[in-house]
DNA sequence: ATATGCATGTAATCCGTTACATGATTTT
DNA sequence: AAAATCATGTAACGGATTACATGCATAT
């Protein structure tokens, strides 16, 4: 339901082909809202039907074609309307916490493996997002730079600051997941005694 | 995909009718994994087809019936298998962070309203979860008490500790969302100047 | 010539949401 | 007699996942 607004956020920077959009998506806004290309192409067609974008067919070489999408006024308005209106929050559905709440049903080894994997998973996410924060600070994000070129100098700070802010929230969340899992490992040691020597963990 | 394991977690305590299960679900494991009753009844039927539970039809009054579900050995095994095996993590899809990252497209008022609402939302969740933590500590959670009756005394501490642990993670996450949103409000004041007097916020 | 990357999708399935639908039983 | 709550679903739709499918263009 947010996919369309993630795509509009990119197209507000300038026209992009489906392919380029999809590629840029993966390395930018896809960090905030994941979508595979098999979902992006059909969504662009739907957005065209809804008048939010127009697709322009271009030739490529002899017989190749590609479709470049342009934001329409209606698309811009729809985007701003989304930005101005309240978010609807999804109900909680957290498999990791569900599992954690009944961890007495797992062996101590499996419980430890689960928490180590949780830490590994969220550490990987932190790495991704901090790399993105570094690119923002270094002005090394191509879509952000194109966006900055197209807007008033005085709005640069805000654009950069909010982008930072969005990613910082994800980093905070991931760190909180890691802290929690580490407390869980300590809890397991308390409840079952410390991990015994030979059997290494994942 | 976790719904079935949330239901199995409850049925491990003892047999329950679809209705009772659904009611217990909302006030216990539904805090970790939400599902409406319209999803629970069909899922129970599917689980019966898969041999994880058996349904026993009981009469109620003259013509009324209700269906009581019992966990099977296969159901117990399937549950433990899930608990022992690694979780598959969903890709990130965070509408609030997506919106935050492009907040320069909203008016300062809308941006503030968004963050106030974010705080309100997560504060409500914290309240729910802390109430549940209080019920766990006070041994006032009926499903938990029934579970404790059915297991060995020595496992009580673990069962209670892990349940606490699961909910603590949710509280941590919610607090991190609130902190983040508060930093966002400060950021908006910095970028646009402090909120001006008369116009109250949501 | 071959591999990499450009380019665009379809199909099947599953999970979840929302609204709708129905009727019995117990409590006031 | 009416209201609350017990009791169990169906139907339509939408979004996401996974696997599959196809072919052109360009650089090596």
mmCIF file of N, CA and C (backbone and C1' of nucleotides) in Angstrom, chain B residues 18-19 38 41 45 60 65-67 93, chain D residues 5-11 16-18:
data_model
loop_
_atom_site.group_PDB
_atom_site.id
_atom_site.type_symbol
_atom_site.label_atom_id
_atom_site.label_comp_id
_atom_site.label_asym_id
_atom_site.label_seq_id
_atom_site.Cartn_x
_atom_site.Cartn_y
_atom_site.Cartn_z
ATOM 1 N N UNK B 18 -13.315 -23.126 19.454
ATOM 2 C CA UNK B 18 -12.909 -22.081 18.524
ATOM 3 C C UNK B 18 -13.163 -20.709 19.120
ATOM 4 N N UNK B 19 -14.330 -20.566 19.711
ATOM 5 C CA UNK B 19 -14.705 -19.274 20.287
ATOM 6 C C UNK B 19 -13.789 -18.891 21.451
ATOM 7 N N UNK B 38 -12.127 -13.853 11.989
ATOM 8 C CA UNK B 38 -12.449 -14.354 10.645
ATOM 9 C C UNK B 38 -11.267 -15.088 10.027
ATOM 10 N N UNK B 41 -10.961 -18.998 12.660
ATOM 11 C CA UNK B 41 -11.809 -20.175 12.399
ATOM 12 C C UNK B 41 -11.343 -20.966 11.175
ATOM 13 N N UNK B 45 -9.633 -24.951 10.852
ATOM 14 C CA UNK B 45 -10.064 -26.016 9.934
ATOM 15 C C UNK B 45 -8.896 -26.551 9.118
ATOM 16 N N UNK B 60 -24.713 -27.594 22.626
ATOM 17 C CA UNK B 60 -24.826 -26.503 23.587
ATOM 18 C C UNK B 60 -26.311 -26.157 23.634
ATOM 19 N N UNK B 65 -24.321 -25.765 18.855
ATOM 20 C CA UNK B 65 -23.135 -26.635 18.858
ATOM 21 C C UNK B 65 -21.902 -25.777 19.021
ATOM 22 N N UNK B 66 -20.846 -26.403 19.480
ATOM 23 C CA UNK B 66 -19.546 -25.744 19.412
ATOM 24 C C UNK B 66 -18.488 -26.798 19.223
ATOM 25 N N UNK B 67 -17.368 -26.342 18.709
ATOM 26 C CA UNK B 67 -16.340 -27.268 18.273
ATOM 27 C C UNK B 67 -15.114 -27.057 19.141
ATOM 28 N N UNK B 93 9.724 -3.176 5.789
ATOM 29 C CA UNK B 93 8.650 -2.436 5.123
ATOM 30 C C UNK B 93 8.053 -1.516 6.173
ATOM 31 P P DT D 5 -21.531 -8.327 26.733
ATOM 32 O "O5'" DT D 5 -21.267 -9.871 26.407
ATOM 33 C "C5'" DT D 5 -21.984 -10.899 27.090
ATOM 34 C "C4'" DT D 5 -21.956 -12.174 26.244
ATOM 35 C "C3'" DT D 5 -20.722 -12.266 25.311
ATOM 36 O "O3'" DT D 5 -20.360 -13.617 25.098
ATOM 37 C "C1'" DT D 5 -22.595 -12.566 24.095
ATOM 38 P P DC D 6 -19.303 -14.464 25.802
ATOM 39 O "O5'" DC D 6 -19.700 -15.962 25.401
ATOM 40 C "C5'" DC D 6 -20.956 -16.503 25.823
ATOM 41 C "C4'" DC D 6 -21.511 -17.424 24.749
ATOM 42 C "C3'" DC D 6 -20.452 -18.261 24.016
ATOM 43 O "O3'" DC D 6 -20.885 -19.610 24.051
ATOM 44 C "C1'" DC D 6 -21.864 -17.206 22.462
ATOM 45 P P DA D 7 -19.907 -20.784 23.633
ATOM 46 O "O5'" DA D 7 -19.840 -20.661 22.049
ATOM 47 C "C5'" DA D 7 -20.833 -21.326 21.266
ATOM 48 C "C4'" DA D 7 -20.658 -21.008 19.816
ATOM 49 C "C3'" DA D 7 -19.228 -20.989 19.261
ATOM 50 O "O3'" DA D 7 -18.878 -22.295 18.830
ATOM 51 C "C1'" DA D 7 -20.728 -19.452 18.181
ATOM 52 P P DT D 8 -17.537 -22.507 17.978
ATOM 53 O "O5'" DT D 8 -17.961 -22.012 16.516
ATOM 54 C "C5'" DT D 8 -19.083 -22.610 15.878
ATOM 55 C "C4'" DT D 8 -19.224 -22.074 14.483
ATOM 56 C "C3'" DT D 8 -17.919 -22.105 13.677
ATOM 57 O "O3'" DT D 8 -18.072 -22.852 12.497
ATOM 58 C "C1'" DT D 8 -19.051 -20.042 13.430
ATOM 59 P P DG D 9 -16.798 -23.437 11.828
ATOM 60 O "O5'" DG D 9 -16.211 -22.112 11.154
ATOM 61 C "C5'" DG D 9 -16.282 -22.003 9.810
ATOM 62 C "C4'" DG D 9 -17.398 -21.030 9.378
ATOM 63 C "C3'" DG D 9 -17.106 -20.423 8.019
ATOM 64 O "O3'" DG D 9 -17.484 -21.360 7.029
ATOM 65 C "C1'" DG D 9 -18.152 -18.865 9.500
ATOM 66 P P DT D 10 -16.648 -21.305 5.672
ATOM 67 O "O5'" DT D 10 -17.454 -20.176 4.856
ATOM 68 C "C5'" DT D 10 -18.868 -20.170 4.810
ATOM 69 C "C4'" DT D 10 -19.278 -18.987 3.943
ATOM 70 C "C3'" DT D 10 -18.498 -18.899 2.632
ATOM 71 O "O3'" DT D 10 -19.422 -18.466 1.644
ATOM 72 C "C1'" DT D 10 -18.122 -16.927 3.891
ATOM 73 P P DA D 11 -18.932 -18.472 0.116
ATOM 74 O "O5'" DA D 11 -18.686 -16.941 -0.201
ATOM 75 C "C5'" DA D 11 -19.483 -15.920 0.402
ATOM 76 C "C4'" DA D 11 -19.044 -14.594 -0.214
ATOM 77 C "C3'" DA D 11 -18.266 -14.746 -1.513
ATOM 78 O "O3'" DA D 11 -18.649 -13.686 -2.376
ATOM 79 C "C1'" DA D 11 -16.884 -13.712 0.125
ATOM 80 P P DA D 16 2.469 -4.701 -0.363
ATOM 81 O "O5'" DA D 16 2.971 -6.210 -0.419
ATOM 82 C "C5'" DA D 16 2.830 -7.034 0.737
ATOM 83 C "C4'" DA D 16 3.466 -8.373 0.472
ATOM 84 C "C3'" DA D 16 4.801 -8.330 -0.270
ATOM 85 O "O3'" DA D 16 5.744 -9.089 0.492
ATOM 86 C "C1'" DA D 16 3.302 -9.815 -1.342
ATOM 87 P P DT D 17 7.086 -9.710 -0.163
ATOM 88 O "O5'" DT D 17 6.564 -11.114 -0.676
ATOM 89 C "C5'" DT D 17 6.035 -12.060 0.256
ATOM 90 C "C4'" DT D 17 6.339 -13.456 -0.264
ATOM 91 C "C3'" DT D 17 7.748 -13.600 -0.827
ATOM 92 O "O3'" DT D 17 8.236 -14.887 -0.427
ATOM 93 C "C1'" DT D 17 6.156 -14.013 -2.547
ATOM 94 P P DT D 18 9.714 -15.365 -0.790
ATOM 95 O "O5'" DT D 18 9.520 -16.340 -2.028
ATOM 96 C "C5'" DT D 18 8.398 -17.209 -2.074
ATOM 97 C "C4'" DT D 18 8.396 -17.922 -3.411
ATOM 98 C "C3'" DT D 18 9.771 -18.036 -4.078
ATOM 99 O "O3'" DT D 18 10.006 -19.418 -4.313
ATOM 100 C "C1'" DT D 18 8.167 -17.110 -5.597
#
